[in-house]
Coordinates of N, CA and C in Angstrom, one line a residue:
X1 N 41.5 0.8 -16.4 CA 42.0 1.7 -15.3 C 41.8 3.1 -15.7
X2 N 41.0 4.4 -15.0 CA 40.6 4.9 -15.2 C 42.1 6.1 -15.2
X3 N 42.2 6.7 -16.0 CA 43.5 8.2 -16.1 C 43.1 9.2 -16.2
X4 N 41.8 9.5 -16.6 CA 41.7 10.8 -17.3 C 40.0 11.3 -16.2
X5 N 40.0 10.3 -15.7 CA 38.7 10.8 -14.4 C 39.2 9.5 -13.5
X6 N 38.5 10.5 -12.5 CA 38.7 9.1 -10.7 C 37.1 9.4 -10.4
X7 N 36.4 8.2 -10.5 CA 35.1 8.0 -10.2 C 35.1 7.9 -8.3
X8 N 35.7 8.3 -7.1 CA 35.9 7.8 -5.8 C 35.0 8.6 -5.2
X9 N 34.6 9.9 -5.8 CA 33.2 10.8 -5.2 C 31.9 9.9 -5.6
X10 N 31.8 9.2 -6.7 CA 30.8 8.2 -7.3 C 30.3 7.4 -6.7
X11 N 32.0 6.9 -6.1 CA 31.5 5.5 -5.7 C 31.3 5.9 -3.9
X12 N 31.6 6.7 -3.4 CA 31.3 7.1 -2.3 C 29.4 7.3 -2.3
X13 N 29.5 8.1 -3.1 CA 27.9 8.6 -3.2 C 26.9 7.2 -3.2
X14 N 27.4 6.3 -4.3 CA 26.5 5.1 -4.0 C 26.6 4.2 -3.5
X15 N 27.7 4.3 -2.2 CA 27.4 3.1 -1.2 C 27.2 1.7 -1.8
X16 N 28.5 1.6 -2.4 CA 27.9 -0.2 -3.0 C 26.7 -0.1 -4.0
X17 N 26.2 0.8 -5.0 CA 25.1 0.7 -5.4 C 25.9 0.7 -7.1
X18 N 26.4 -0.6 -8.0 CA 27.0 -0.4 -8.8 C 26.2 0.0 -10.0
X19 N 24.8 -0.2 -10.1 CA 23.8 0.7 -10.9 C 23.8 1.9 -10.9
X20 N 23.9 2.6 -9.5 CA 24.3 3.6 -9.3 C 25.2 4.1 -10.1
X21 N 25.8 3.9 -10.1 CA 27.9 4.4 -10.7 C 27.3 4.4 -12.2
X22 N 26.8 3.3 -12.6 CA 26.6 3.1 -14.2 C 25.8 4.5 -14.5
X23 N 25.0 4.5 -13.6 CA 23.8 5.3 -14.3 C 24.6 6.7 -14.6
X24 N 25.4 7.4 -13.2 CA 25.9 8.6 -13.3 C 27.0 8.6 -14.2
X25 N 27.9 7.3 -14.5 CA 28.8 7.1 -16.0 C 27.8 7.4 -17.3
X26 N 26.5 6.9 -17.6 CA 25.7 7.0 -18.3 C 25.0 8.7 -18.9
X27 N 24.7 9.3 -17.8 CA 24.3 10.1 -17.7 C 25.7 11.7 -17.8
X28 N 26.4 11.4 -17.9 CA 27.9 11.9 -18.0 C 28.0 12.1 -19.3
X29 N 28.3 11.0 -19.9 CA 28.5 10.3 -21.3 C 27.8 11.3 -22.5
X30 N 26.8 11.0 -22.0 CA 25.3 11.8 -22.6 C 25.6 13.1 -22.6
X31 N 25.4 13.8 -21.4 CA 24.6 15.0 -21.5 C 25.8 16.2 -21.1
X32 N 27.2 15.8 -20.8 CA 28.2 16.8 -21.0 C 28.7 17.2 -22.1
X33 N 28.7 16.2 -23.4 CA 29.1 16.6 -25.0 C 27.8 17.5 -25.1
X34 N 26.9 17.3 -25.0 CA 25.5 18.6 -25.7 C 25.9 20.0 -24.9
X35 N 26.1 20.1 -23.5 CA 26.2 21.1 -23.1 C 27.8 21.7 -23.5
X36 N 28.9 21.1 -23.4 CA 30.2 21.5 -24.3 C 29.8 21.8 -25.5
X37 N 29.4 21.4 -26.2 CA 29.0 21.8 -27.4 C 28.0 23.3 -27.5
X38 N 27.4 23.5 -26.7 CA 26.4 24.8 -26.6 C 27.6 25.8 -26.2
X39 N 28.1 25.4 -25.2 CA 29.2 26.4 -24.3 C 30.4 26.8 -25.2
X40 N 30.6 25.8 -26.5 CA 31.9 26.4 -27.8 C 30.9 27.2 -28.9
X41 N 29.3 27.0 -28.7 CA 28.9 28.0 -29.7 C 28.5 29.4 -28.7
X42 N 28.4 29.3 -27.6 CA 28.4 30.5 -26.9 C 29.4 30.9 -27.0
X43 N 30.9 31.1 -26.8 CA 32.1 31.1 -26.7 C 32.1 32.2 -28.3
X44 N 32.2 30.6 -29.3 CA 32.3 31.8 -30.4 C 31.2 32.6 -30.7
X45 N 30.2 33.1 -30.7 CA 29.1 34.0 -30.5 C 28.9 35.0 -29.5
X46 N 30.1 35.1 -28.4 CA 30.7 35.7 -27.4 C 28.9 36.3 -26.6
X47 N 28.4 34.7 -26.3 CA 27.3 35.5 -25.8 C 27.3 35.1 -24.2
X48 N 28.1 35.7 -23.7 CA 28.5 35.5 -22.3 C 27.6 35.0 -21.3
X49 N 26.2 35.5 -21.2 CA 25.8 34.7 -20.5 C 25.5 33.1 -20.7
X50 N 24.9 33.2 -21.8 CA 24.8 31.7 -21.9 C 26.4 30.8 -21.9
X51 N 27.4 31.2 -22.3 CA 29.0 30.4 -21.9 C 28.5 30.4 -20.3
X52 N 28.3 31.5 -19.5 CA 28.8 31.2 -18.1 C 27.9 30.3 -18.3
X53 N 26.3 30.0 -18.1 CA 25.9 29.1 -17.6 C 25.9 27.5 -18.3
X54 N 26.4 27.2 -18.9 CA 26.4 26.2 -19.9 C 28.1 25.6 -19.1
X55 N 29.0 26.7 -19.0 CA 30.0 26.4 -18.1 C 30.0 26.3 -16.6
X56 N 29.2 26.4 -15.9 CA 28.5 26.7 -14.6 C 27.6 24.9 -14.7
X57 N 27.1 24.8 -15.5 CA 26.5 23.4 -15.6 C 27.5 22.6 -15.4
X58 N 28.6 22.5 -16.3 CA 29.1 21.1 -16.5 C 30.0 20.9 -15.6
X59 N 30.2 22.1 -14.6 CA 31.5 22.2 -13.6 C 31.7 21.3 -12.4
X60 N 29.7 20.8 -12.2 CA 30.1 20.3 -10.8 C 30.1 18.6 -11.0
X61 N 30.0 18.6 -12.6 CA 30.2 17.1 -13.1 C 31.8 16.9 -13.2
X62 N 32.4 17.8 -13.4 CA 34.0 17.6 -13.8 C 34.6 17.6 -12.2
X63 N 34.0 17.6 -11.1 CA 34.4 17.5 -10.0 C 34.1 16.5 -9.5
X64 N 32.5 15.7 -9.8 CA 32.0 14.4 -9.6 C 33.0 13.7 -10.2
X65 N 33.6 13.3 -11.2 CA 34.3 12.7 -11.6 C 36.1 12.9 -11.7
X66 N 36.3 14.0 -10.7 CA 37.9 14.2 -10.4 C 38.9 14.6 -11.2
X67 N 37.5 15.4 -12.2 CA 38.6 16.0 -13.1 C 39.3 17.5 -12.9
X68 N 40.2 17.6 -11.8 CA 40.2 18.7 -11.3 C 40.9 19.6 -12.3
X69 N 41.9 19.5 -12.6 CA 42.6 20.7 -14.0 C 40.9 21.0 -14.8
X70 N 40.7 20.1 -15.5 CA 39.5 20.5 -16.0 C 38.3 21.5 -15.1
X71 N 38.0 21.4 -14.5 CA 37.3 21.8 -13.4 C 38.1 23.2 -13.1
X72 N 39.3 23.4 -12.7 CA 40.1 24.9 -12.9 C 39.8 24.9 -14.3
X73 N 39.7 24.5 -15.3 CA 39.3 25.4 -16.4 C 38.3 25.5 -16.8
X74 N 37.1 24.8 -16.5 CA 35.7 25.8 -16.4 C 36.0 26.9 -15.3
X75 N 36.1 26.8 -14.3 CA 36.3 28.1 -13.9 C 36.7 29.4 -14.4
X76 N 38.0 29.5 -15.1 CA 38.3 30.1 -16.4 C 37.5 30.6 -17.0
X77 N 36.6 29.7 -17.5 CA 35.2 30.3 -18.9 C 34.4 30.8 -18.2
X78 N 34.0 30.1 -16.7 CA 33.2 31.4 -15.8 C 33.6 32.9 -15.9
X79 N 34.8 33.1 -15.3 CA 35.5 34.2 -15.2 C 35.1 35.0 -16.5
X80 N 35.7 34.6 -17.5 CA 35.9 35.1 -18.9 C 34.2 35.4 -19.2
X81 N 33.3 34.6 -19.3 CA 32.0 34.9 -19.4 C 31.4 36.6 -18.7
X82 N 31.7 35.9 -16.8 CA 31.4 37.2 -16.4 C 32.0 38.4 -16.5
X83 N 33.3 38.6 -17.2 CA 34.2 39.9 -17.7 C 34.0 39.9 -19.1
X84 N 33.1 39.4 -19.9 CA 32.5 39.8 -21.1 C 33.6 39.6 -22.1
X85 N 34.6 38.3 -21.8 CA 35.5 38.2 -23.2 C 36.6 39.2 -22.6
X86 N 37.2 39.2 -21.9 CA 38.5 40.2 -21.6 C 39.7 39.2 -21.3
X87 N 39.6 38.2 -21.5 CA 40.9 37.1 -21.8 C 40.9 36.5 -23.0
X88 N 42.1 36.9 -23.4 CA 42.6 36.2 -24.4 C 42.8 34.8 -24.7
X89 N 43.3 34.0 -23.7 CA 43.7 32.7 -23.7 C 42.6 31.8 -23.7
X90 N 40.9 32.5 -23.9 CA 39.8 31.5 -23.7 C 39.9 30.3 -24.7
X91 N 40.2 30.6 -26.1 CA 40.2 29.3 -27.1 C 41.1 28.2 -26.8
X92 N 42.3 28.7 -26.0 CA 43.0 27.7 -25.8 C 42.6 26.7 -24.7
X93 N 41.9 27.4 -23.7 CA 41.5 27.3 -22.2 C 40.3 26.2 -22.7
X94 N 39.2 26.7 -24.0 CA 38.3 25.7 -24.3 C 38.7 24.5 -25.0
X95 N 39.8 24.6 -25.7 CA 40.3 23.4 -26.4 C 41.2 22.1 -25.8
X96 N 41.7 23.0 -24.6 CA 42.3 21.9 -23.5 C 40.9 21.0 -23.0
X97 N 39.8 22.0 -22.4 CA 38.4 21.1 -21.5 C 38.2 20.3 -22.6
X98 N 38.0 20.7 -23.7 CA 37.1 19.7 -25.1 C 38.5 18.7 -25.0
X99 N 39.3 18.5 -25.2 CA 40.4 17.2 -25.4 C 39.9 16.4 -23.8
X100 N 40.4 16.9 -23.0 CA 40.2 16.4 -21.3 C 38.7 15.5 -21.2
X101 N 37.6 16.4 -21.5 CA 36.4 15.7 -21.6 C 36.4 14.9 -22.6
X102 N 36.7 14.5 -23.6 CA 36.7 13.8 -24.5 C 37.7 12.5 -24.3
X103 N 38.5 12.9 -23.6 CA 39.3 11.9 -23.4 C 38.7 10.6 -22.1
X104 N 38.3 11.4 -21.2 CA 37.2 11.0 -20.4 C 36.2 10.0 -20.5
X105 N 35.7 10.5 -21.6 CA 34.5 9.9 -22.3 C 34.6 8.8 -22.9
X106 N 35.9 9.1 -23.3 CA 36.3 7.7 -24.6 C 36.8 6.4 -23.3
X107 N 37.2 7.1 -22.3 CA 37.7 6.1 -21.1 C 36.5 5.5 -20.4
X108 N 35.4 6.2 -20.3 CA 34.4 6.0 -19.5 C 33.6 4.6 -20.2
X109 N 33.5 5.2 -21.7 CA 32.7 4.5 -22.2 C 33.3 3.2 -22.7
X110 N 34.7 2.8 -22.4 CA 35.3 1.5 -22.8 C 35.2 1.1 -21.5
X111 N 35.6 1.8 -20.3 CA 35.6 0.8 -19.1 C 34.0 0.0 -18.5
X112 N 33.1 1.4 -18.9 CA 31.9 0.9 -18.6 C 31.1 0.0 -19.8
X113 N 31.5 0.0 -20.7 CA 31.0 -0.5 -21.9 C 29.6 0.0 -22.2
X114 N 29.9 1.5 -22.4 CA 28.7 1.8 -22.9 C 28.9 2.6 -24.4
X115 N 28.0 2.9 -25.2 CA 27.3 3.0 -26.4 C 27.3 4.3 -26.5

């Protein structure tokens, strides 16, 4: 039972297509830890543009999957990106998304049984 994402934009999108669903759980799985991981070495290397866009990437996945708090906090690292580091609360702001997606992950990949 899914807590930490609601797949219902997913499963709308693929109309009964349960390959469907796998592939974009699959593809999730994959390719949000690489881009999180670029977006916490932008962050600390305060190299703004690459955080926004690395945060700008992963945003419209954390909404495909219903992670809305998460999703307000990429928003956050936008902001902070495009004001060049003028919030303080960014580390904490990134260490909430990194638990949230991770938690995600770990849910996705036991319900879906993936590797």
């Amino acid at each position: 039972m899914a807590i930490n994402y609601n797949l219902a934009k997913v499963f709308a999108l693929a109309d009964g297509d349960t390959d469907f669903v796998l592939k974009i759980a699959r593809i999730f799985v994959e390719d949000v830890p690489k881009d999180l991981k670029e977006l916490e070495k932008a962050i600390k290397q305060k190299k703004y543009e690459e955080a926004f866009l690395f945060a700008h990437k992963i945003k419209p996945s954390l909404e495909l999957f219903g992670m809305l708090i998460t999703h307000d906090d990429i928003i956050l690292i936008e902001s902070w990106a495009q004001l060049k580091g003028k919030r303080k609360e960014i580390a904490a702001t990134f260490d909430s998304i990194k638990i949230q997606i991770g938690k995600a992950i770990k849910e996705i990949k036991k319900d879906y049984s993936i590797q």
